[in-house]
Amino acid sequence: RELRKKFVFIVMGSMFAIFFLLLFAINAFNIATQEQKISHTMETLVENGGQFPVRDMHRDPQPPPEPGFSDLWQQSPFMVRYCCVYLDSSGAVMKVFMDRIAALSQEDAVSYAQMIFSQGITQGKIGGYRFRLSSWQGNYLFILLDASAEEQNIFSLLLISCIIGVGAYLIVFALVVLF
């Protein structure tokens, strides 16, 4: 009886370690992938002055050779929710681009941009939004990107993987005790 308890304890301890490492690796990879997607989108917007690059599909049917681009890249302007506030060197608003976001008012976007500019922060989070303030053509470009879909993907995979992991652990426990 003592040997059986020790055996079950050792097997379940080993299985817990394996399940934990597996779930940790899957979720860490997912988080890194989502963060890289957000970062790449921000970089693309900054490099192109707050707009996605447009490629003429008739003249250039091949996708660009840059990593991270795919045939879906042409759809990015319609899939990504963001806004841009263009500021002069003193922080005064020059122009606001709000065509790609509906959940945020222009006043809120301008308020966020001026607050971030006055604090001298270059990137970070505001609620479910990611922002970046960068110099652009002698002035400043403030981009506010809605990252709630990516954060929801992270949370969903974490929840699902934990539920499946606990279920699998309980099944293994029942089998080990049974046999």
Protein backbone atom coordinates (compact mmCIF):
# COMPACT_ATOMS: atom_id res chain seq x y z
CA ARG A 1 0.00 0.00 0.00
CA GLU A 2 2.84 2.46 0.85
CA LEU A 3 4.65 1.50 -2.35
CA ARG A 4 1.46 2.15 -4.35
CA LYS A 5 1.07 5.62 -2.79
CA LYS A 6 4.71 6.46 -3.53
CA PHE A 7 4.31 5.24 -7.10
CA VAL A 8 1.16 7.34 -7.66
CA PHE A 9 2.85 10.36 -6.06
CA ILE A 10 5.96 10.04 -8.25
CA VAL A 11 4.02 9.46 -11.46
CA MET A 12 1.60 12.32 -10.79
CA GLY A 13 4.42 14.66 -9.78
CA SER A 14 6.21 13.85 -13.03
CA MET A 15 3.04 14.31 -15.06
CA PHE A 16 2.35 17.64 -13.34
CA ALA A 17 5.85 18.86 -14.26
CA ILE A 18 5.41 17.74 -17.88
CA PHE A 19 1.95 19.28 -18.20
CA PHE A 20 3.08 22.50 -16.57
CA LEU A 21 6.10 22.86 -18.87
CA LEU A 22 4.02 22.02 -21.93
CA LEU A 23 1.28 24.52 -21.09
CA PHE A 24 3.85 27.15 -20.16
CA ALA A 25 5.68 26.69 -23.48
CA ILE A 26 2.50 26.83 -25.56
CA ASN A 27 1.23 29.97 -23.84
CA ALA A 28 4.63 31.68 -23.81
CA PHE A 29 4.95 31.05 -27.55
CA ASN A 30 1.43 32.40 -28.13
CA ILE A 31 2.12 35.54 -26.09
CA ALA A 32 5.39 36.14 -27.93
CA THR A 33 3.67 35.65 -31.30
CA GLN A 34 0.85 38.08 -30.46
CA GLU A 35 3.30 40.67 -29.11
CA GLN A 36 5.42 40.31 -32.24
CA LYS A 37 2.32 40.82 -34.40
CA ILE A 38 1.43 44.00 -32.50
CA SER A 39 5.01 45.26 -32.67
CA HIS A 40 5.31 44.54 -36.39
CA THR A 41 2.03 46.36 -37.09
CA MET A 42 3.20 49.37 -35.07
CA GLU A 43 6.57 49.43 -36.85
CA THR A 44 4.86 49.29 -40.23
CA LEU A 45 2.56 52.17 -39.32
CA VAL A 46 5.44 54.27 -37.95
CA GLU A 47 7.63 53.62 -41.01
CA ASN A 48 4.81 54.64 -43.35
CA GLY A 49 3.64 57.75 -41.54
CA GLY A 50 0.53 56.21 -39.97
CA GLN A 51 -0.71 54.34 -43.02
CA PHE A 52 -0.29 50.82 -44.32
CA PRO A 53 1.77 50.53 -47.49
CA VAL A 54 -0.38 50.02 -50.57
CA ARG A 55 0.79 47.64 -53.24
CA ASP A 56 -0.66 47.63 -56.74
CA MET A 57 -1.66 43.99 -57.24
CA HIS A 58 -1.75 44.40 -61.04
CA ARG A 59 1.79 45.73 -61.39
CA ASP A 60 3.30 43.67 -58.54
CA PRO A 61 1.40 40.40 -58.04
CA GLN A 62 4.13 38.89 -55.88
CA PRO A 63 4.03 39.57 -52.13
CA PRO A 64 6.88 41.72 -50.81
CA PRO A 65 9.91 39.69 -49.68
CA GLU A 66 9.92 41.20 -46.18
CA PRO A 67 9.26 38.78 -43.30
CA GLY A 68 5.79 38.95 -41.81
CA PHE A 69 4.10 39.96 -45.06
CA SER A 70 1.58 37.66 -46.70
CA ASP A 71 -1.23 37.86 -49.20
CA LEU A 72 -3.45 39.04 -46.35
CA TRP A 73 -1.29 42.13 -45.82
CA GLN A 74 -3.41 44.02 -48.37
CA GLN A 75 -6.35 43.44 -46.00
CA SER A 76 -4.52 44.81 -42.94
CA PRO A 77 -5.90 48.34 -43.23
CA PHE A 78 -9.37 46.88 -42.89
CA MET A 79 -8.55 44.38 -40.12
CA VAL A 80 -6.47 46.58 -37.81
CA ARG A 81 -8.20 49.22 -35.68
CA TYR A 82 -6.02 52.25 -35.07
CA CYS A 83 -5.84 56.01 -35.18
CA CYS A 84 -3.04 58.52 -35.66
CA VAL A 85 -2.51 61.98 -34.23
CA TYR A 86 0.11 64.15 -35.90
CA LEU A 87 1.72 66.64 -33.53
CA ASP A 88 4.13 69.48 -34.22
CA SER A 89 7.35 69.89 -32.25
CA SER A 90 5.53 71.76 -29.47
CA GLY A 91 2.80 69.12 -29.11
CA ALA A 92 0.03 70.99 -30.92
CA VAL A 93 -2.27 68.83 -33.05
CA MET A 94 -1.68 69.19 -36.77
CA LYS A 95 -3.89 66.42 -38.10
CA VAL A 96 -5.94 63.46 -36.82
CA PHE A 97 -6.60 60.23 -38.74
CA MET A 98 -9.62 58.37 -37.35
CA ASP A 99 -10.83 56.38 -40.39
CA ARG A 100 -9.81 52.98 -39.02
CA ILE A 101 -11.35 53.05 -35.54
CA ALA A 102 -14.89 53.50 -34.29
CA ALA A 103 -14.66 52.77 -30.56
CA LEU A 104 -12.68 55.91 -29.77
CA SER A 105 -13.63 59.54 -30.19
CA GLN A 106 -11.33 62.07 -31.81
CA GLU A 107 -11.28 64.06 -28.57
CA ASP A 108 -10.08 61.01 -26.61
CA ALA A 109 -7.39 60.25 -29.19
CA VAL A 110 -6.12 63.84 -29.08
CA SER A 111 -6.25 63.83 -25.28
CA TYR A 112 -4.20 60.62 -25.11
CA ALA A 113 -1.69 61.96 -27.63
CA GLN A 114 -1.14 65.22 -25.77
CA MET A 115 -0.93 63.47 -22.40
CA ILE A 116 1.67 61.00 -23.70
CA PHE A 117 3.59 63.78 -25.47
CA SER A 118 3.72 65.89 -22.30
CA GLN A 119 4.98 62.91 -20.28
CA GLY A 120 7.67 62.08 -22.84
CA ILE A 121 6.69 58.40 -23.05
CA THR A 122 7.40 56.74 -26.39
CA GLN A 123 5.39 53.52 -26.11
CA GLY A 124 3.11 51.61 -23.79
CA LYS A 125 -0.47 50.60 -23.04
CA ILE A 126 -3.65 52.52 -22.28
CA GLY A 127 -6.38 50.01 -21.46
CA GLY A 128 -6.73 47.65 -24.43
CA TYR A 129 -4.79 50.03 -26.67
CA ARG A 130 -1.09 50.10 -27.46
CA PHE A 131 0.50 53.40 -28.32
CA ARG A 132 3.68 54.65 -29.86
CA LEU A 133 4.96 58.20 -30.09
CA SER A 134 7.75 58.66 -32.58
CA SER A 135 9.42 61.48 -34.42
CA TRP A 136 8.24 61.85 -37.98
CA GLN A 137 9.37 64.39 -40.57
CA GLY A 138 10.54 66.86 -37.92
CA ASN A 139 7.32 66.50 -35.96
CA TYR A 140 5.67 63.68 -33.99
CA LEU A 141 3.37 60.82 -34.86
CA PHE A 142 1.18 59.26 -32.16
CA ILE A 143 -0.35 55.89 -33.08
CA LEU A 144 -3.02 54.28 -30.93
CA LEU A 145 -3.61 50.63 -31.87
CA ASP A 146 -6.52 48.55 -30.58
CA ALA A 147 -4.85 45.35 -29.33
CA SER A 148 -7.93 43.92 -27.63
CA ALA A 149 -8.29 41.10 -30.20
CA GLU A 150 -4.73 39.92 -29.59
CA GLU A 151 -5.19 40.15 -25.82
CA GLN A 152 -8.42 38.16 -26.13
CA ASN A 153 -6.56 35.50 -28.16
CA ILE A 154 -3.94 35.25 -25.42
CA PHE A 155 -6.56 34.91 -22.69
CA SER A 156 -8.65 32.38 -24.66
CA LEU A 157 -5.72 30.08 -25.35
CA LEU A 158 -4.57 30.33 -21.73
CA LEU A 159 -8.03 29.42 -20.44
CA ILE A 160 -8.59 26.58 -22.91
CA SER A 161 -5.13 25.10 -22.38
CA CYS A 162 -5.55 25.22 -18.59
CA ILE A 163 -8.94 23.52 -18.76
CA ILE A 164 -7.63 20.80 -21.08
CA GLY A 165 -4.48 20.43 -18.98
CA VAL A 166 -6.43 19.98 -15.74
CA GLY A 167 -8.81 17.53 -17.46
CA ALA A 168 -5.94 15.49 -18.89
CA TYR A 169 -4.18 15.50 -15.51
CA LEU A 170 -7.31 14.17 -13.79
CA ILE A 171 -7.71 11.44 -16.43
CA VAL A 172 -4.08 10.38 -15.97
CA PHE A 173 -4.57 10.40 -12.20
CA ALA A 174 -7.64 8.14 -12.51
CA LEU A 175 -5.79 5.75 -14.79
CA VAL A 176 -2.72 5.60 -12.55
CA VAL A 177 -4.84 4.93 -9.45
CA LEU A 178 -6.93 2.37 -11.33
CA PHE A 179 -3.99 0.40 -12.70
